[in-house]
Amino acid sequence: MKADIDGLVARIAPDPGPGMTPGGRELLDEITAVRPEPVAGTSPWRRLRVALPVTAVLAAVVLAVTWALPGDSRSLGLGAGPAAALDVTTKGGYYLVTVEDMYADPARYQAQLRHLGLDITLELVPATPAMWGTAVGPGPIGGGITTIEGTGDCLRRDPCTIGLKVPRDFRGQATIRLARKARPGEKYVLIAPIDAPGEPLHCTGYAGRTVDEVRALLRVRGVTNVRFATAEGAREQVPGSWIAHDGVMSAPDAALLLVGPTQDRPDAPGPVSSPDPCRPS
Amino acid sequence: MGPPDDPRKRFEEIYMAYYPALMAYVRRRVDAPDDAADALAETFLTAWRRIDQMPPGQEARLWLYGVARKVLAGGRRNARRQEGLAVRLRAELATWTAPPPDPELDAVRQAFGRLKDDDRELLSLVGWEGLSASQAATVLGCSPGTARIRLHRARKRLARELGAGGLDLSRYGSRAAALGGGRS
């Protein structure tokens, strides 16, 4: 007798929200910016506030950049491939949807999902290595959709999302974005600070150093395509004595640095990364 | 005593594993996006401060639900609003568009809404978070036996509310109908 009532309650479950998002990752960094304290005593917040200007604004990932990516920030296209884009099996009352072709035309994912009667929009977007294998936007979605974790191109300790588990009677609407590797020449849609784990300047302390020095750091890491964002807009070249203040990888082989003539950060709208994400272990 | 590993690493693993579940828990119980973001921030901040007390594995999720429940009950979340925590998360939640609820289930929602808070929370932990009675007991801090009895009664009260609302319970399953009809 209990199953029906519980099932009925389950069916009125409100929307679970977007799951893990860049904001969720940022919150993790904000919270752990201060070492845990014993419960007794005052809130750690006062100390956390001090740490916040460094870590709060952008510790993880940005979806769109203003000072970054001069020109077009869209991907260069997701060419259609041959076989099925998704592998779908059924298990119990669920569809197990795994991504067969990471580079398929998005319309092919949609077509397959619609064919199953699922109103789910799945996007595979080129991402910086720090983001590979993560689901951005929704995690578990309304109606009991969850992500499937497995072995994949995941750089970090994150669970690597390789697919979705969808109740076969799912009748809602959902949009899910999975981060994948970028192809050569493709620009990132999901980016991370250039010193995030997995990025070329991780733990190099590049911020505050000259453009020449940072170029050299990048060169030894195989990145020779460097462009610049300045207070006056995007530039292809700047004096080597200028100072690097921030940076992202805009494509697998292309860096974009926020630079200015002095140690004062230029006033350009866009993400603000933590200067040094290295933390003592 | 404490966790064997680096506390940050351990916290990060727990956070990444259960953040979506906690997000769902909070979102389902809090309407305003700002409040939800603040409650989530407060929950994980509390968890970070008490990481030594956090149980391992799946138990951590139940423990986190318990923390979130206290945060929601205590209204402490509002204090964080001015502090600048979870700024991006607030913006994300403010623009998050949930799929519209199924209007066919409006009557069920109304009947559910007429229950007392305790009944609703217990039924939600089972129906929304997918917990067993004994897991719900862990979250609520009561014995498994007590949770089972309370759950049975809560189910019965919901069935009655559904019946009182004039719903044809057979639409939702014969056993729901039987439960709604048994008034003694």
mmCIF file of N, CA and C in Angstrom, chain A residues 1-6 8-32 34-39 41-45 48-49 52 56-58 61-63 137-141 156-159 171-173 279-281, chain B residues 6-8 11-13 15-17 19-21 23-24 27-28 37 40-41 44-45 48-51 53 80 82-89 92-93 96-99 102 104-105 108-109 112 123-124 126-128 151-152 155 158-159 162 169 171-176 179:
data_model
loop_
_atom_site.group_PDB
_atom_site.id
_atom_site.type_symbol
_atom_site.label_atom_id
_atom_site.label_comp_id
_atom_site.label_asym_id
_atom_site.label_seq_id
_atom_site.Cartn_x
_atom_site.Cartn_y
_atom_site.Cartn_z
ATOM 1 N N MET A 1 0.814 -1.205 0.000
ATOM 2 C CA MET A 1 0.000 0.000 0.000
ATOM 3 C C MET A 1 0.848 1.255 0.000
ATOM 4 N N LYS A 2 2.058 1.081 0.484
ATOM 5 C CA LYS A 2 2.862 2.286 0.606
ATOM 6 C C LYS A 2 3.417 2.738 -0.735
ATOM 7 N N ALA A 3 3.601 1.771 -1.650
ATOM 8 C CA ALA A 3 4.282 2.107 -2.897
ATOM 9 C C ALA A 3 3.518 3.159 -3.685
ATOM 10 N N ASP A 4 2.199 3.044 -3.730
ATOM 11 C CA ASP A 4 1.414 3.989 -4.510
ATOM 12 C C ASP A 4 1.531 5.398 -3.955
ATOM 13 N N ILE A 5 1.400 5.498 -2.634
ATOM 14 C CA ILE A 5 1.459 6.832 -2.027
ATOM 15 C C ILE A 5 2.847 7.426 -2.215
ATOM 16 N N ASP A 6 3.872 6.615 -1.976
ATOM 17 C CA ASP A 6 5.228 7.131 -2.154
ATOM 18 C C ASP A 6 5.459 7.548 -3.605
ATOM 19 N N LEU A 8 3.239 8.566 -5.665
ATOM 20 C CA LEU A 8 2.487 9.795 -5.911
ATOM 21 C C LEU A 8 3.254 11.009 -5.387
ATOM 22 N N VAL A 9 3.817 10.844 -4.201
ATOM 23 C CA VAL A 9 4.627 11.937 -3.640
ATOM 24 C C VAL A 9 5.825 12.203 -4.554
ATOM 25 N N ALA A 10 6.425 11.123 -5.045
ATOM 26 C CA ALA A 10 7.582 11.293 -5.929
ATOM 27 C C ALA A 10 7.194 12.091 -7.172
ATOM 28 N N ARG A 11 5.988 11.867 -7.636
ATOM 29 C CA ARG A 11 5.584 12.546 -8.877
ATOM 30 C C ARG A 11 5.363 14.041 -8.672
ATOM 31 N N ILE A 12 5.137 14.473 -7.468
ATOM 32 C CA ILE A 12 4.985 15.923 -7.250
ATOM 33 C C ILE A 12 6.280 16.552 -6.732
ATOM 34 N N ALA A 13 7.360 15.812 -6.826
ATOM 35 C CA ALA A 13 8.652 16.380 -6.395
ATOM 36 C C ALA A 13 8.933 17.642 -7.200
ATOM 37 N N PRO A 14 9.163 18.772 -6.532
ATOM 38 C CA PRO A 14 9.501 19.981 -7.278
ATOM 39 C C PRO A 14 10.832 19.819 -8.014
ATOM 40 N N ASP A 15 11.040 20.697 -8.926
ATOM 41 C CA ASP A 15 12.266 20.680 -9.724
ATOM 42 C C ASP A 15 13.498 20.713 -8.810
ATOM 43 N N PRO A 16 14.491 19.873 -9.087
ATOM 44 C CA PRO A 16 15.657 19.816 -8.200
ATOM 45 C C PRO A 16 16.716 20.882 -8.467
ATOM 46 N N GLY A 17 16.456 21.770 -9.390
ATOM 47 C CA GLY A 17 17.468 22.793 -9.660
ATOM 48 C C GLY A 17 18.512 22.298 -10.632
ATOM 49 N N PRO A 18 19.504 23.129 -10.864
ATOM 50 C CA PRO A 18 20.433 22.845 -11.955
ATOM 51 C C PRO A 18 21.558 21.871 -11.624
ATOM 52 N N GLY A 19 21.587 21.312 -10.441
ATOM 53 C CA GLY A 19 22.704 20.415 -10.137
ATOM 54 C C GLY A 19 24.017 21.173 -10.053
ATOM 55 N N MET A 20 25.089 20.486 -10.385
ATOM 56 C CA MET A 20 26.398 21.131 -10.293
ATOM 57 C C MET A 20 26.557 22.164 -11.416
ATOM 58 N N THR A 21 26.972 23.337 -11.020
ATOM 59 C CA THR A 21 27.143 24.434 -11.974
ATOM 60 C C THR A 21 28.486 25.110 -11.683
ATOM 61 N N PRO A 22 28.919 25.996 -12.555
ATOM 62 C CA PRO A 22 30.116 26.783 -12.219
ATOM 63 C C PRO A 22 29.968 27.484 -10.861
ATOM 64 N N GLY A 23 28.784 27.970 -10.576
ATOM 65 C CA GLY A 23 28.565 28.621 -9.275
ATOM 66 C C GLY A 23 28.732 27.655 -8.123
ATOM 67 N N GLY A 24 28.345 26.415 -8.342
ATOM 68 C CA GLY A 24 28.515 25.404 -7.306
ATOM 69 C C GLY A 24 29.985 25.116 -7.059
ATOM 70 N N ARG A 25 30.748 25.072 -8.140
ATOM 71 C CA ARG A 25 32.192 24.846 -8.005
ATOM 72 C C ARG A 25 32.859 26.039 -7.329
ATOM 73 N N GLU A 26 32.376 27.192 -7.672
ATOM 74 C CA GLU A 26 32.945 28.401 -7.065
ATOM 75 C C GLU A 26 32.683 28.413 -5.559
ATOM 76 N N LEU A 27 31.484 27.987 -5.201
ATOM 77 C CA LEU A 27 31.140 27.944 -3.784
ATOM 78 C C LEU A 27 32.084 27.006 -3.028
ATOM 79 N N LEU A 28 32.420 25.898 -3.653
ATOM 80 C CA LEU A 28 33.368 24.963 -3.025
ATOM 81 C C LEU A 28 34.687 25.674 -2.707
ATOM 82 N N ASP A 29 35.176 26.416 -3.667
ATOM 83 C CA ASP A 29 36.438 27.123 -3.448
ATOM 84 C C ASP A 29 36.301 28.216 -2.389
ATOM 85 N N GLU A 30 35.171 28.879 -2.402
ATOM 86 C CA GLU A 30 34.948 29.931 -1.400
ATOM 87 C C GLU A 30 34.950 29.349 0.002
ATOM 88 N N ILE A 31 34.241 28.233 0.124
ATOM 89 C CA ILE A 31 34.101 27.632 1.457
ATOM 90 C C ILE A 31 35.435 27.098 1.959
ATOM 91 N N THR A 32 36.182 26.457 1.076
ATOM 92 C CA THR A 32 37.420 25.826 1.531
ATOM 93 C C THR A 32 38.616 26.784 1.477
ATOM 94 N N VAL A 34 39.185 28.815 3.570
ATOM 95 C CA VAL A 34 39.638 28.892 4.953
ATOM 96 C C VAL A 34 39.616 27.496 5.536
ATOM 97 N N ARG A 35 40.647 27.161 6.274
ATOM 98 C CA ARG A 35 40.701 25.823 6.870
ATOM 99 C C ARG A 35 39.555 25.668 7.864
ATOM 100 N N PRO A 36 39.036 24.446 7.988
ATOM 101 C CA PRO A 36 37.926 24.270 8.922
ATOM 102 C C PRO A 36 38.365 24.548 10.347
ATOM 103 N N GLU A 37 37.432 25.075 11.102
ATOM 104 C CA GLU A 37 37.718 25.369 12.502
ATOM 105 C C GLU A 37 36.874 24.472 13.371
ATOM 106 N N PRO A 38 37.246 24.359 14.616
ATOM 107 C CA PRO A 38 36.354 23.664 15.537
ATOM 108 C C PRO A 38 35.001 24.366 15.547
ATOM 109 N N VAL A 39 33.970 23.595 15.842
ATOM 110 C CA VAL A 39 32.625 24.158 15.779
ATOM 111 C C VAL A 39 32.434 25.284 16.770
ATOM 112 N N GLY A 41 32.969 28.470 19.096
ATOM 113 C CA GLY A 41 33.598 29.749 18.795
ATOM 114 C C GLY A 41 32.839 30.505 17.727
ATOM 115 N N THR A 42 33.485 31.520 17.231
ATOM 116 C CA THR A 42 32.784 32.401 16.317
ATOM 117 C C THR A 42 32.818 31.836 14.904
ATOM 118 N N SER A 43 32.025 32.405 14.106
ATOM 119 C CA SER A 43 31.964 31.995 12.705
ATOM 120 C C SER A 43 33.290 32.271 12.027
ATOM 121 N N PRO A 44 33.658 31.398 11.092
ATOM 122 C CA PRO A 44 34.910 31.625 10.362
ATOM 123 C C PRO A 44 34.726 32.707 9.312
ATOM 124 N N TRP A 45 33.555 33.279 9.297
ATOM 125 C CA TRP A 45 33.243 34.117 8.161
ATOM 126 C C TRP A 45 34.153 35.327 8.041
ATOM 127 N N LEU A 48 36.987 34.276 6.278
ATOM 128 C CA LEU A 48 36.625 33.903 4.919
ATOM 129 C C LEU A 48 36.460 35.143 4.054
ATOM 130 N N ARG A 49 35.924 36.153 4.638
ATOM 131 C CA ARG A 49 35.721 37.383 3.865
ATOM 132 C C ARG A 49 37.039 37.929 3.372
ATOM 133 N N LEU A 52 37.986 36.085 0.406
ATOM 134 C CA LEU A 52 37.090 36.124 -0.748
ATOM 135 C C LEU A 52 37.556 36.938 -1.941
ATOM 136 N N ALA A 56 36.787 34.468 -4.684
ATOM 137 C CA ALA A 56 35.347 34.367 -4.885
ATOM 138 C C ALA A 56 34.917 34.548 -6.321
ATOM 139 N N VAL A 57 35.509 35.474 -6.969
ATOM 140 C CA VAL A 57 34.874 35.912 -8.204
ATOM 141 C C VAL A 57 34.948 34.875 -9.299
ATOM 142 N N LEU A 58 36.120 34.336 -9.494
ATOM 143 C CA LEU A 58 36.173 33.246 -10.453
ATOM 144 C C LEU A 58 37.243 32.270 -10.039
ATOM 145 N N VAL A 61 35.259 28.207 -13.328
ATOM 146 C CA VAL A 61 34.978 28.139 -14.751
ATOM 147 C C VAL A 61 34.065 29.280 -15.154
ATOM 148 N N VAL A 62 34.226 29.713 -16.350
ATOM 149 C CA VAL A 62 33.273 30.685 -16.865
ATOM 150 C C VAL A 62 32.703 30.167 -18.164
ATOM 151 N N LEU A 63 31.470 30.486 -18.362
ATOM 152 C CA LEU A 63 30.798 30.026 -19.577
ATOM 153 C C LEU A 63 31.026 30.987 -20.724
ATOM 154 N N GLY A 137 25.396 22.850 -15.846
ATOM 155 C CA GLY A 137 23.982 23.178 -15.899
ATOM 156 C C GLY A 137 23.292 22.160 -15.013
ATOM 157 N N PRO A 138 22.503 21.300 -15.563
ATOM 158 C CA PRO A 138 21.795 20.381 -14.691
ATOM 159 C C PRO A 138 22.693 19.252 -14.207
ATOM 160 N N GLY A 139 22.464 18.790 -13.019
ATOM 161 C CA GLY A 139 22.987 17.506 -12.589
ATOM 162 C C GLY A 139 21.784 16.597 -12.701
ATOM 163 N N PRO A 140 21.319 16.108 -11.572
ATOM 164 C CA PRO A 140 20.051 15.400 -11.631
ATOM 165 C C PRO A 140 18.948 16.396 -11.959
ATOM 166 N N ILE A 141 18.070 16.019 -12.809
ATOM 167 C CA ILE A 141 17.048 16.952 -13.234
ATOM 168 C C ILE A 141 15.693 16.437 -12.798
ATOM 169 N N ARG A 156 40.384 15.567 -13.755
ATOM 170 C CA ARG A 156 40.416 15.799 -12.324
ATOM 171 C C ARG A 156 39.769 14.646 -11.575
ATOM 172 N N ARG A 157 39.675 14.815 -10.307
ATOM 173 C CA ARG A 157 39.122 13.775 -9.454
ATOM 174 C C ARG A 157 37.610 13.699 -9.572
ATOM 175 N N ASP A 158 37.025 14.606 -10.337
ATOM 176 C CA ASP A 158 35.572 14.640 -10.457
ATOM 177 C C ASP A 158 35.066 13.309 -10.994
ATOM 178 N N PRO A 159 33.859 12.981 -10.625
ATOM 179 C CA PRO A 159 33.277 11.878 -11.349
ATOM 180 C C PRO A 159 33.179 12.270 -12.818
ATOM 181 N N ARG A 171 8.629 12.881 -18.595
ATOM 182 C CA ARG A 171 7.818 13.667 -19.511
ATOM 183 C C ARG A 171 8.133 15.159 -19.414
ATOM 184 N N GLY A 172 9.143 15.498 -18.645
ATOM 185 C CA GLY A 172 9.488 16.901 -18.506
ATOM 186 C C GLY A 172 10.400 17.366 -19.637
ATOM 187 N N GLN A 173 10.990 18.504 -19.409
ATOM 188 C CA GLN A 173 11.925 19.048 -20.392
ATOM 189 C C GLN A 173 13.238 19.291 -19.673
ATOM 190 N N ARG A 279 47.240 25.155 -3.582
ATOM 191 C CA ARG A 279 47.015 25.153 -2.144
ATOM 192 C C ARG A 279 47.878 24.078 -1.531
ATOM 193 N N PRO A 280 48.337 24.329 -0.301
ATOM 194 C CA PRO A 280 49.080 23.261 0.360
ATOM 195 C C PRO A 280 48.176 22.056 0.547
ATOM 196 N N SER A 281 48.746 20.892 0.322
ATOM 197 C CA SER A 281 47.885 19.711 0.430
ATOM 198 C C SER A 281 47.752 19.303 1.878
ATOM 199 N N ASP B 6 43.676 14.364 3.712
ATOM 200 C CA ASP B 6 43.590 15.799 3.764
ATOM 201 C C ASP B 6 42.112 16.210 3.826
ATOM 202 N N PRO B 7 41.757 17.046 4.810
ATOM 203 C CA PRO B 7 40.336 17.378 4.958
ATOM 204 C C PRO B 7 39.745 18.054 3.707
ATOM 205 N N ARG B 8 40.555 18.866 3.043
ATOM 206 C CA ARG B 8 39.992 19.542 1.879
ATOM 207 C C ARG B 8 39.652 18.541 0.778
ATOM 208 N N PHE B 11 36.570 16.717 1.802
ATOM 209 C CA PHE B 11 35.394 17.569 1.663
ATOM 210 C C PHE B 11 35.019 17.727 0.192
ATOM 211 N N GLU B 12 36.037 17.912 -0.616
ATOM 212 C CA GLU B 12 35.796 18.115 -2.046
ATOM 213 C C GLU B 12 35.107 16.886 -2.650
ATOM 214 N N GLU B 13 35.556 15.724 -2.254
ATOM 215 C CA GLU B 13 34.934 14.499 -2.780
ATOM 216 C C GLU B 13 33.469 14.406 -2.368
ATOM 217 N N TYR B 15 31.612 16.873 -1.453
ATOM 218 C CA TYR B 15 30.899 17.997 -2.074
ATOM 219 C C TYR B 15 30.510 17.644 -3.501
ATOM 220 N N MET B 16 31.491 17.151 -4.268
ATOM 221 C CA MET B 16 31.213 16.836 -5.660
ATOM 222 C C MET B 16 30.194 15.696 -5.776
ATOM 223 N N ALA B 17 30.258 14.781 -4.831
ATOM 224 C CA ALA B 17 29.343 13.640 -4.911
ATOM 225 C C ALA B 17 27.912 14.038 -4.545
ATOM 226 N N TYR B 19 26.650 17.376 -3.836
ATOM 227 C CA TYR B 19 26.123 18.724 -4.069
ATOM 228 C C TYR B 19 24.788 18.696 -4.829
ATOM 229 N N PRO B 20 24.707 17.937 -5.943
ATOM 230 C CA PRO B 20 23.419 17.936 -6.658
ATOM 231 C C PRO B 20 22.256 17.459 -5.777
ATOM 232 N N ALA B 21 22.531 16.470 -4.936
ATOM 233 C CA ALA B 21 21.467 15.962 -4.063
ATOM 234 C C ALA B 21 21.038 17.030 -3.061
ATOM 235 N N MET B 23 21.520 20.287 -3.429
ATOM 236 C CA MET B 23 20.864 21.333 -4.212
ATOM 237 C C MET B 23 19.381 21.000 -4.386
ATOM 238 N N ALA B 24 19.113 19.757 -4.742
ATOM 239 C CA ALA B 24 17.729 19.336 -4.953
ATOM 240 C C ALA B 24 16.941 19.426 -3.640
ATOM 241 N N ARG B 27 16.338 23.167 -2.945
ATOM 242 C CA ARG B 27 15.479 23.789 -3.955
ATOM 243 C C ARG B 27 14.026 23.334 -3.803
ATOM 244 N N ARG B 28 13.856 22.093 -3.416
ATOM 245 C CA ARG B 28 12.500 21.562 -3.315
ATOM 246 C C ARG B 28 11.754 22.101 -2.106
ATOM 247 N N ALA B 37 20.114 29.475 -2.481
ATOM 248 C CA ALA B 37 21.573 29.578 -2.603
ATOM 249 C C ALA B 37 22.204 29.789 -1.228
ATOM 250 N N LEU B 40 22.086 26.594 0.818
ATOM 251 C CA LEU B 40 23.074 25.626 0.328
ATOM 252 C C LEU B 40 24.478 26.023 0.796
ATOM 253 N N ALA B 41 24.773 27.308 0.689
ATOM 254 C CA ALA B 41 26.079 27.792 1.140
ATOM 255 C C ALA B 41 26.260 27.546 2.639
ATOM 256 N N PHE B 44 26.867 23.757 3.394
ATOM 257 C CA PHE B 44 28.208 23.239 3.113
ATOM 258 C C PHE B 44 29.273 23.945 3.954
ATOM 259 N N LEU B 45 29.027 25.181 4.300
ATOM 260 C CA LEU B 45 29.969 25.868 5.188
ATOM 261 C C LEU B 45 29.986 25.178 6.554
ATOM 262 N N TRP B 48 31.790 21.895 6.242
ATOM 263 C CA TRP B 48 33.251 22.106 6.188
ATOM 264 C C TRP B 48 33.806 22.333 7.583
ATOM 265 N N ARG B 49 33.087 23.105 8.362
ATOM 266 C CA ARG B 49 33.548 23.381 9.722
ATOM 267 C C ARG B 49 33.475 22.135 10.596
ATOM 268 N N ARG B 50 32.579 21.246 10.247
ATOM 269 C CA ARG B 50 32.393 20.051 11.081
ATOM 270 C C ARG B 50 32.875 18.803 10.365
ATOM 271 N N ILE B 51 33.827 18.961 9.517
ATOM 272 C CA ILE B 51 34.216 17.815 8.682
ATOM 273 C C ILE B 51 34.672 16.623 9.522
ATOM 274 N N GLN B 53 33.261 15.529 11.987
ATOM 275 C CA GLN B 53 32.078 14.774 12.414
ATOM 276 C C GLN B 53 31.355 14.122 11.245
ATOM 277 N N ARG B 80 23.826 35.133 5.604
ATOM 278 C CA ARG B 80 24.929 35.031 4.633
ATOM 279 C C ARG B 80 24.739 35.965 3.443
ATOM 280 N N GLN B 82 24.470 39.055 2.940
ATOM 281 C CA GLN B 82 25.292 40.254 2.798
ATOM 282 C C GLN B 82 26.784 39.941 2.679
ATOM 283 N N GLU B 83 27.125 38.689 2.880
ATOM 284 C CA GLU B 83 28.541 38.373 2.992
ATOM 285 C C GLU B 83 29.227 38.120 1.653
ATOM 286 N N GLY B 84 28.452 38.016 0.619
ATOM 287 C CA GLY B 84 29.069 37.849 -0.697
ATOM 288 C C GLY B 84 29.392 36.412 -1.055
ATOM 289 N N LEU B 85 28.893 35.475 -0.265
ATOM 290 C CA LEU B 85 29.135 34.070 -0.595
ATOM 291 C C LEU B 85 28.134 33.617 -1.662
ATOM 292 N N ALA B 86 28.588 32.766 -2.548
ATOM 293 C CA ALA B 86 27.694 32.139 -3.537
ATOM 294 C C ALA B 86 27.031 33.156 -4.460
ATOM 295 N N VAL B 87 27.763 34.171 -4.813
ATOM 296 C CA VAL B 87 27.200 35.215 -5.674
ATOM 297 C C VAL B 87 26.782 34.622 -7.024
ATOM 298 N N ARG B 88 27.690 33.852 -7.579
ATOM 299 C CA ARG B 88 27.395 33.285 -8.894
ATOM 300 C C ARG B 88 26.238 32.276 -8.819
ATOM 301 N N LEU B 89 26.259 31.510 -7.761
ATOM 302 C CA LEU B 89 25.201 30.509 -7.599
ATOM 303 C C LEU B 89 23.832 31.189 -7.517
ATOM 304 N N GLU B 92 22.780 32.113 -10.884
ATOM 305 C CA GLU B 92 22.377 30.933 -11.665
ATOM 306 C C GLU B 92 20.976 30.467 -11.280
ATOM 307 N N LEU B 93 20.736 30.447 -9.984
ATOM 308 C CA LEU B 93 19.423 29.960 -9.551
ATOM 309 C C LEU B 93 18.323 30.938 -9.950
ATOM 310 N N TRP B 96 17.450 30.119 -13.444
ATOM 311 C CA TRP B 96 17.139 28.724 -13.734
ATOM 312 C C TRP B 96 15.630 28.578 -13.949
ATOM 313 N N THR B 97 15.273 28.008 -15.055
ATOM 314 C CA THR B 97 13.856 27.827 -15.342
ATOM 315 C C THR B 97 13.485 26.365 -15.145
ATOM 316 N N ALA B 98 12.621 26.157 -14.186
ATOM 317 C CA ALA B 98 12.184 24.787 -13.926
ATOM 318 C C ALA B 98 11.059 24.431 -14.888
ATOM 319 N N PRO B 99 10.999 23.171 -15.262
ATOM 320 C CA PRO B 99 9.864 22.777 -16.092
ATOM 321 C C PRO B 99 8.558 22.989 -15.333
ATOM 322 N N ASP B 102 3.264 19.438 -13.561
ATOM 323 C CA ASP B 102 2.183 18.768 -14.274
ATOM 324 C C ASP B 102 0.842 19.176 -13.641
ATOM 325 N N GLU B 104 -1.971 18.032 -13.943
ATOM 326 C CA GLU B 104 -2.782 16.877 -13.539
ATOM 327 C C GLU B 104 -2.593 16.526 -12.072
ATOM 328 N N LEU B 105 -1.446 16.936 -11.547
ATOM 329 C CA LEU B 105 -1.123 16.560 -10.169
ATOM 330 C C LEU B 105 -1.411 17.681 -9.178
ATOM 331 N N VAL B 108 -3.064 16.581 -6.053
ATOM 332 C CA VAL B 108 -2.163 15.838 -5.171
ATOM 333 C C VAL B 108 -1.292 16.831 -4.385
ATOM 334 N N ARG B 109 -0.799 17.832 -5.112
ATOM 335 C CA ARG B 109 0.040 18.844 -4.436
ATOM 336 C C ARG B 109 -0.750 19.540 -3.328
ATOM 337 N N PHE B 112 -1.167 17.253 -0.404
ATOM 338 C CA PHE B 112 0.137 17.158 0.264
ATOM 339 C C PHE B 112 0.383 18.423 1.098
ATOM 340 N N LEU B 123 7.511 12.194 4.251
ATOM 341 C CA LEU B 123 7.101 11.689 2.936
ATOM 342 C C LEU B 123 8.051 12.189 1.845
ATOM 343 N N SER B 124 8.515 13.416 1.995
ATOM 344 C CA SER B 124 9.425 13.971 0.984
ATOM 345 C C SER B 124 10.767 13.247 0.996
ATOM 346 N N VAL B 126 11.340 10.311 1.652
ATOM 347 C CA VAL B 126 11.171 9.011 1.002
ATOM 348 C C VAL B 126 10.868 9.181 -0.487
ATOM 349 N N GLY B 127 9.910 10.050 -0.786
ATOM 350 C CA GLY B 127 9.444 10.166 -2.163
ATOM 351 C C GLY B 127 10.347 11.017 -3.054
ATOM 352 N N TRP B 128 10.970 12.023 -2.485
ATOM 353 C CA TRP B 128 11.781 12.947 -3.288
ATOM 354 C C TRP B 128 13.267 12.602 -3.216
ATOM 355 N N LEU B 151 5.912 7.258 9.320
ATOM 356 C CA LEU B 151 5.755 7.222 7.867
ATOM 357 C C LEU B 151 4.437 6.550 7.483
ATOM 358 N N HIS B 152 4.148 5.472 8.157
ATOM 359 C CA HIS B 152 2.885 4.768 7.888
ATOM 360 C C HIS B 152 1.701 5.720 8.115
ATOM 361 N N ARG B 155 1.543 8.466 5.418
ATOM 362 C CA ARG B 155 0.976 7.956 4.166
ATOM 363 C C ARG B 155 -0.550 7.874 4.261
ATOM 364 N N LEU B 158 -2.105 11.266 4.090
ATOM 365 C CA LEU B 158 -2.114 11.805 2.723
ATOM 366 C C LEU B 158 -3.204 11.128 1.899
ATOM 367 N N ALA B 159 -3.316 9.825 2.056
ATOM 368 C CA ALA B 159 -4.358 9.114 1.314
ATOM 369 C C ALA B 159 -5.734 9.673 1.667
ATOM 370 N N LEU B 162 -6.228 13.006 0.059
ATOM 371 C CA LEU B 162 -6.513 12.834 -1.372
ATOM 372 C C LEU B 162 -7.972 12.436 -1.557
ATOM 373 N N LEU B 169 -9.046 8.061 -6.393
ATOM 374 C CA LEU B 169 -7.733 7.494 -6.073
ATOM 375 C C LEU B 169 -7.361 6.322 -6.963
ATOM 376 N N ARG B 171 -7.231 6.325 -9.929
ATOM 377 C CA ARG B 171 -6.353 6.850 -10.985
ATOM 378 C C ARG B 171 -4.890 6.709 -10.602
ATOM 379 N N TYR B 172 -4.649 6.754 -9.320
ATOM 380 C CA TYR B 172 -3.265 6.747 -8.867
ATOM 381 C C TYR B 172 -2.818 5.382 -8.365
ATOM 382 N N GLY B 173 -3.676 4.422 -8.478
ATOM 383 C CA GLY B 173 -3.285 3.085 -8.038
ATOM 384 C C GLY B 173 -4.299 2.532 -7.062
ATOM 385 N N SER B 174 -4.553 1.254 -7.215
ATOM 386 C CA SER B 174 -5.607 0.650 -6.402
ATOM 387 C C SER B 174 -5.256 0.677 -4.929
ATOM 388 N N ARG B 175 -3.973 0.561 -4.648
ATOM 389 C CA ARG B 175 -3.609 0.490 -3.228
ATOM 390 C C ARG B 175 -3.737 1.843 -2.552
ATOM 391 N N ALA B 176 -3.512 2.905 -3.335
ATOM 392 C CA ALA B 176 -3.744 4.239 -2.783
ATOM 393 C C ALA B 176 -5.218 4.370 -2.438
ATOM 394 N N LEU B 179 -5.979 2.510 0.668
ATOM 395 C CA LEU B 179 -5.443 3.196 1.843
ATOM 396 C C LEU B 179 -6.311 4.396 2.188
#
